[in-house]
Tab-separated table of C-alpha atoms in Angstrom:
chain	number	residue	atom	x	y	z
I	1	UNK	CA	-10.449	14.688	7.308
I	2	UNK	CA	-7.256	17.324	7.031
I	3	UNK	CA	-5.562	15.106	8.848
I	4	UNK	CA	-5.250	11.779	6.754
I	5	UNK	CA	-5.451	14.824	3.765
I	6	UNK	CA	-2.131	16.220	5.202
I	7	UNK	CA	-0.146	12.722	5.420
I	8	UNK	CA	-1.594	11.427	2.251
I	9	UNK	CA	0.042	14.508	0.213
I	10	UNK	CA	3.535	14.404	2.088
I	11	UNK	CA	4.160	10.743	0.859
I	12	UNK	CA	3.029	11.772	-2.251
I	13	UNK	CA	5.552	14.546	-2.739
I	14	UNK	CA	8.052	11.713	-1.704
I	15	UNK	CA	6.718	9.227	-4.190
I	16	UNK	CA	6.529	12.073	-7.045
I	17	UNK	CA	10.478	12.293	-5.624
I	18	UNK	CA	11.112	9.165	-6.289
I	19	UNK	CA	9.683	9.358	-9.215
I	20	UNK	CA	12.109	11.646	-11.170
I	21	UNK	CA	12.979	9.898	-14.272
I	22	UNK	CA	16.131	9.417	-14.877
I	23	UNK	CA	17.848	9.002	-11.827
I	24	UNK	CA	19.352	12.349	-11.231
I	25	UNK	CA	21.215	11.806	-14.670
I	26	UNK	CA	20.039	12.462	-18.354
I	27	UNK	CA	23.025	10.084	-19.513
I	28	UNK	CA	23.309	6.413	-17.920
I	29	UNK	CA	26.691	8.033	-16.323
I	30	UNK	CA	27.746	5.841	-13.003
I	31	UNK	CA	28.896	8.912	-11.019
I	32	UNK	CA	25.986	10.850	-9.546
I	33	UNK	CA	27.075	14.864	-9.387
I	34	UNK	CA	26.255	16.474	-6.450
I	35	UNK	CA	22.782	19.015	-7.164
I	36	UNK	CA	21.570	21.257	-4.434
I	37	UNK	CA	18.057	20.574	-5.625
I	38	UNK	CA	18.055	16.760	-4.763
I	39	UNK	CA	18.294	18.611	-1.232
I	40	UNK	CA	15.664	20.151	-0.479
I	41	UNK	CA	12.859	17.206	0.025
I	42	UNK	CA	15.170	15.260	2.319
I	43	UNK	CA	16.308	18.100	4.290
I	44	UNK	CA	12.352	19.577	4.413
I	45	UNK	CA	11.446	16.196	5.538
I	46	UNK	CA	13.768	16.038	8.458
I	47	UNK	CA	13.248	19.503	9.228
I	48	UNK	CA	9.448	19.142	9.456
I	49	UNK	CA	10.392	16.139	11.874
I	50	UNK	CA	12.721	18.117	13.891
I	51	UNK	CA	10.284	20.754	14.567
I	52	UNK	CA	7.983	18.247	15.287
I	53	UNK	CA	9.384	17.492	18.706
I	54	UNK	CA	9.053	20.602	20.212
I	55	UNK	CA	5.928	22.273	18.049
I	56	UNK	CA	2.619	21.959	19.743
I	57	UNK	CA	0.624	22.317	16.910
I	58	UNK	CA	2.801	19.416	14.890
I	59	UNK	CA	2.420	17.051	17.949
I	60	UNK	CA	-1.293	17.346	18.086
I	61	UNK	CA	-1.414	16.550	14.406
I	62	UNK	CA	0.791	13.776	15.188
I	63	UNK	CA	-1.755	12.654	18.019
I	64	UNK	CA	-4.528	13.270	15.671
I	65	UNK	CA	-2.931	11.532	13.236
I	66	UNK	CA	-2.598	8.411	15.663
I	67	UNK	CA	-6.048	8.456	16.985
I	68	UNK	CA	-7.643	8.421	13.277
I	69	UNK	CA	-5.727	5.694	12.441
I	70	UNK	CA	-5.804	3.657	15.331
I	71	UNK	CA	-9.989	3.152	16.149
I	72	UNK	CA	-9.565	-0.495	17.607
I	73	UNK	CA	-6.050	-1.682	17.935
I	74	UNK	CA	-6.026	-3.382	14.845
I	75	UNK	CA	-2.052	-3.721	13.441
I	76	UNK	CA	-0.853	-5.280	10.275
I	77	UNK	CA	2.749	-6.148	11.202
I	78	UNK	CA	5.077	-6.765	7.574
I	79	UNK	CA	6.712	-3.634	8.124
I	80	UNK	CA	9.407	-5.598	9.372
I	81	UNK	CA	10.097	-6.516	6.187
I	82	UNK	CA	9.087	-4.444	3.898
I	83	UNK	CA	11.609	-2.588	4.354
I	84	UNK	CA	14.015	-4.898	2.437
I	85	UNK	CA	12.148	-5.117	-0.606
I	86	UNK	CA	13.990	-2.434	-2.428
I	87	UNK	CA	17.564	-3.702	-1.887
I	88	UNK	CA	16.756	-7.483	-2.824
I	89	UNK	CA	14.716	-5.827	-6.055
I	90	UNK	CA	18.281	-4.442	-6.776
I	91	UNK	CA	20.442	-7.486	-6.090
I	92	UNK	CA	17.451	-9.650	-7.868
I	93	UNK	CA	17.411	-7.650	-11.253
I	94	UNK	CA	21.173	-7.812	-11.199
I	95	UNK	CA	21.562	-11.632	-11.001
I	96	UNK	CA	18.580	-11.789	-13.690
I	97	UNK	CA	20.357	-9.769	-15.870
I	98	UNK	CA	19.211	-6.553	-16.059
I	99	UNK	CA	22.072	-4.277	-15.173
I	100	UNK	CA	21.828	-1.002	-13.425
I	101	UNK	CA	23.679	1.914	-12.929
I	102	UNK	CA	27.033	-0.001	-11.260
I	103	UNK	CA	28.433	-3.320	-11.320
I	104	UNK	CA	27.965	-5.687	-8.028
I	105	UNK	CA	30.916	-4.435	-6.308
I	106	UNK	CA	30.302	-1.242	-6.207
I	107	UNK	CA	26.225	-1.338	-5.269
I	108	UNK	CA	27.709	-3.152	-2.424
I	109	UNK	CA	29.910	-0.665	-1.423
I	110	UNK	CA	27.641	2.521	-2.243
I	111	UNK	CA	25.066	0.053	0.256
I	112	UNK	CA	27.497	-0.393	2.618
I	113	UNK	CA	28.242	3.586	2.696
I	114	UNK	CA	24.669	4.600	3.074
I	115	UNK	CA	23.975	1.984	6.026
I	116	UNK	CA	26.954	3.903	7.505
I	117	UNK	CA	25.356	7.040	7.645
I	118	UNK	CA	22.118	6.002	8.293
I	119	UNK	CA	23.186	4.228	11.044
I	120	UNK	CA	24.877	6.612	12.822
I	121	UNK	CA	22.783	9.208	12.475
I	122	UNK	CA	19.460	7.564	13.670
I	123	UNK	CA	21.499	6.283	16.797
I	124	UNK	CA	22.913	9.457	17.014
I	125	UNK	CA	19.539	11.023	17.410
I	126	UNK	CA	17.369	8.735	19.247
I	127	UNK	CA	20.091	9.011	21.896
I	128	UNK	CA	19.791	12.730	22.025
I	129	UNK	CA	16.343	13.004	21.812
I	130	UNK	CA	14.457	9.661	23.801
I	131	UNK	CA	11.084	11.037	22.260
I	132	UNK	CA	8.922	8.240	23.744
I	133	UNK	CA	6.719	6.345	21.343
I	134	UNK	CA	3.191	6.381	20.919
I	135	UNK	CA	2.823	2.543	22.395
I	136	UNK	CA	4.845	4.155	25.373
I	137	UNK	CA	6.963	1.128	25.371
I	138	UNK	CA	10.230	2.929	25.244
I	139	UNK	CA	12.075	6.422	24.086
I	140	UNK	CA	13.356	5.116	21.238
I	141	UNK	CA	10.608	7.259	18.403
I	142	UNK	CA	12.492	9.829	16.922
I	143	UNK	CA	13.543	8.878	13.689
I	144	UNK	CA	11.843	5.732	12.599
I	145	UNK	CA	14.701	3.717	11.810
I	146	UNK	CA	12.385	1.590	9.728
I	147	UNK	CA	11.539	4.294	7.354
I	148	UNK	CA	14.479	5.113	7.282
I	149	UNK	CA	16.057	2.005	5.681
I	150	UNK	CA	13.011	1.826	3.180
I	151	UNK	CA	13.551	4.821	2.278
I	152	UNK	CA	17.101	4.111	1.558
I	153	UNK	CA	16.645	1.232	-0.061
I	154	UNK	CA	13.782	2.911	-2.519
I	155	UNK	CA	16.222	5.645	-3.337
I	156	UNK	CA	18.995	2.927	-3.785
I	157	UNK	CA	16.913	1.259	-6.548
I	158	UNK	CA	15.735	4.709	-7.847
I	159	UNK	CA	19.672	5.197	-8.768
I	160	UNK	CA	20.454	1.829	-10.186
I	161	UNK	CA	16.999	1.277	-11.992
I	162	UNK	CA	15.442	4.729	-12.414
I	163	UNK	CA	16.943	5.382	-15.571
I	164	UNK	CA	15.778	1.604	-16.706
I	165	UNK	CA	12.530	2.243	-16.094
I	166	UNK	CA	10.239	5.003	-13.730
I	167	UNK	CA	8.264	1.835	-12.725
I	168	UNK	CA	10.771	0.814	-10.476
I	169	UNK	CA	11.122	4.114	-8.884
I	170	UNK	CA	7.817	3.981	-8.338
I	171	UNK	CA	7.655	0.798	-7.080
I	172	UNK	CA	10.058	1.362	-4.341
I	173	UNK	CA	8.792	4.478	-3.205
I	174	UNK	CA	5.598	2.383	-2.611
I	175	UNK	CA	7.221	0.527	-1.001
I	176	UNK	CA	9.034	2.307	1.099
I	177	UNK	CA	5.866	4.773	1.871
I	178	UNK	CA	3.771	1.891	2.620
I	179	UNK	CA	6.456	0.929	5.889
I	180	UNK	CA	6.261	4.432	7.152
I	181	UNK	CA	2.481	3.940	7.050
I	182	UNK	CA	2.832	0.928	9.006
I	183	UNK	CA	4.853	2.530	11.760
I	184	UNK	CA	2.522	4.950	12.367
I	185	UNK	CA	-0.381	2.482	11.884
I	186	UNK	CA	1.167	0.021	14.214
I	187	UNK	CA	1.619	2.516	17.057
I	188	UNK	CA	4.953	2.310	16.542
I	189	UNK	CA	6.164	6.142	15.361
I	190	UNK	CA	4.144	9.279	15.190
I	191	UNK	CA	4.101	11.208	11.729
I	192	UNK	CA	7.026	13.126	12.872
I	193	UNK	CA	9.350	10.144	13.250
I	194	UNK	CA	8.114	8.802	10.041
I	195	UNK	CA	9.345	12.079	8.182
I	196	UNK	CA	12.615	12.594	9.262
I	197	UNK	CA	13.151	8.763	8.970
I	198	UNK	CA	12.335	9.282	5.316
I	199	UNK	CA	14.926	12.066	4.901
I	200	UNK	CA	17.720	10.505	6.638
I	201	UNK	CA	17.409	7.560	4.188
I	202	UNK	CA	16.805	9.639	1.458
I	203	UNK	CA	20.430	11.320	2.084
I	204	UNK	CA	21.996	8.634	3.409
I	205	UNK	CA	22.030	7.124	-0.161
I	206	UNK	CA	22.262	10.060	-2.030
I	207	UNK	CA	25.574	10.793	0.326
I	208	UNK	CA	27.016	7.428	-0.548
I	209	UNK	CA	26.467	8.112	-4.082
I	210	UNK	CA	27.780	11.450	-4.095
I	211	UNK	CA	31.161	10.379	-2.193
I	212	UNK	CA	31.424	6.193	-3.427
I	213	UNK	CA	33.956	8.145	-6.849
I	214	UNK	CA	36.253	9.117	-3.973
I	215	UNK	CA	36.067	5.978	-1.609
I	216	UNK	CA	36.281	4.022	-4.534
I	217	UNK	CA	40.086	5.434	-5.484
I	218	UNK	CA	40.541	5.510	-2.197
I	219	UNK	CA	39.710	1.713	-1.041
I	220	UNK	CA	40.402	0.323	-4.648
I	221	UNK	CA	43.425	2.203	-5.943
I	222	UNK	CA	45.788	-0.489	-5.697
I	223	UNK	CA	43.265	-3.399	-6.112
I	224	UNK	CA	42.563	-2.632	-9.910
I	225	UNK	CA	42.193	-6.289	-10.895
I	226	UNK	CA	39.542	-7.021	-8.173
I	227	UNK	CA	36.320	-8.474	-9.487
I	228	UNK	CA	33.238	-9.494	-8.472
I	229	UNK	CA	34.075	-12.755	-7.810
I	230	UNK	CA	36.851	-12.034	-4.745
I	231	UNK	CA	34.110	-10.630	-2.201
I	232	UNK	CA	31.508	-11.405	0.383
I	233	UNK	CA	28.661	-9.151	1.199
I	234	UNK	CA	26.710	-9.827	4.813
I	235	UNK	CA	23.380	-8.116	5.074
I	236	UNK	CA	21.646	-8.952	8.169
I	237	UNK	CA	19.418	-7.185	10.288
I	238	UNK	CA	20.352	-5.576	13.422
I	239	UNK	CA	17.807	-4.750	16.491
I	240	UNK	CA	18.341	-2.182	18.913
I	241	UNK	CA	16.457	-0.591	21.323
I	242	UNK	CA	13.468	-2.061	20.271
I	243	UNK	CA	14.453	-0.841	16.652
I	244	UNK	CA	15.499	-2.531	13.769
I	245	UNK	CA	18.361	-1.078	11.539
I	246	UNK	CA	20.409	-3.153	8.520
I	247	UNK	CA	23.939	-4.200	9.251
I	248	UNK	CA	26.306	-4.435	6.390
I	249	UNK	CA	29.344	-6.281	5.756
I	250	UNK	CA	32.302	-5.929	3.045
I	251	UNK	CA	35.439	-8.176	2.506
I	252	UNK	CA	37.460	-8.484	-0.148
């Protein structure tokens, strides 16, 4: 029982996370300051992963973990999409109407940012660590690039729709808990992967948000009368090593 007891209160300390209300802003202001506090859940959460790979006692909860979940094989296998939800919940309430925090353009490009980071870092670190997974199909575990994205995308829509309404913080932080669930349900990722996935997406975003004022004067400072209407956005997924990560596009 302290097992499922355990993983049922760290997603919960993520969802109350992504629950904050409004998004890291009192005012409806489109540049997010930098806070030291929005640091220390994301950087716990890949620091509990980190450990993870060489702690004995974390690994065994991790096995634990595994073998509670996993009595007779049985997988539910939509966490290969779930993990989009978020980001089409943003583009969707935009084209209905309901405007967020930025205009189209510059979602995109705050999207396009944190795919950036978040791809390079989980490459990054599966090649430096091949922690093989729990199926034993390949060395490709640590971090789950899966919860990573959702966990992107739920903090994505936490910054354009928090201040709108907590409900859709909420909902995305569902969400995005209910993939990293499925990982480890599906064999796919110990507990360990899961949380440092959820970190790395959780400052991947909150790193595009913090830096998107100075790429945007740097990108756009001669393109003043661009508008929506001039570019094309490509999201498509991208599978590698047995992982699947979101691949971004940007012309204008």
């Amino acid at each position: 029982m302290k097992l499922p007891f355990l993983f049922l209160v760290l997603f919960c300390a993520i969802m109350c996370y992504g629950q904050q209300q409004p998004a890291d802003s009192i005012s409806i202001n489109k540049d997010v300051k930098f806070k030291y506090q929005s640091l220390f859940i994301p950087a716990g959460l890949v620091t509990y992963g980190v450990i993870g790979i060489k702690n004995d006692p974390i690994k065994k909860w991790d096995q634990d973990l595994r073998t509670t979940l996993q009595p007779d094989g049985t997988k539910i296998d939509i966490d290969d999409y779930t993990l989009f939800v978020p980001i089409a919940a943003v583009y969707g309430l935009d084209l209905a109407g309901i405007k967020g925090r930025n205009n189209m353009l510059d979602k995109t490009v705050i999207l396009g940012t944190s795919t950036l980071f978040l791809y390079s870092s989980v490459n990054l670190i599966k090649n430096n660590t091949n922690i093989r997974r729990p199926s034993g199909k390949s060395q490709s575990s640590f971090p789950s690039g899966h919860t990573a994205i959702s966990f992107m995308a739920a903090e994505f829509l936490h910054q354009e729709y928090g201040h709108v309404s907590p409900w859709y913080s909420i909902a995305g932080y569902t969400i995005a808990a209910s993939t990293g669930f499925l990982r480890i349900y599906n064999d796919k990722h110990w507990l360990s992967d899961v949380a440092a996935g959820a970190g790395i997406g959780i400052l991947s975003t909150k790193i595009a948000y913090w830096l998107h004022p100075l790429i945007k004067s740097v990108i756009f400072k001669n393109k003043s009368k661009l508008n929506e209407s001039q570019v094309q956005l490509n999201i498509a997924p991208l599978y590698t090593r047995n992982e699947l990560l979101l691949a971004t596009s940007l012309r204008f």
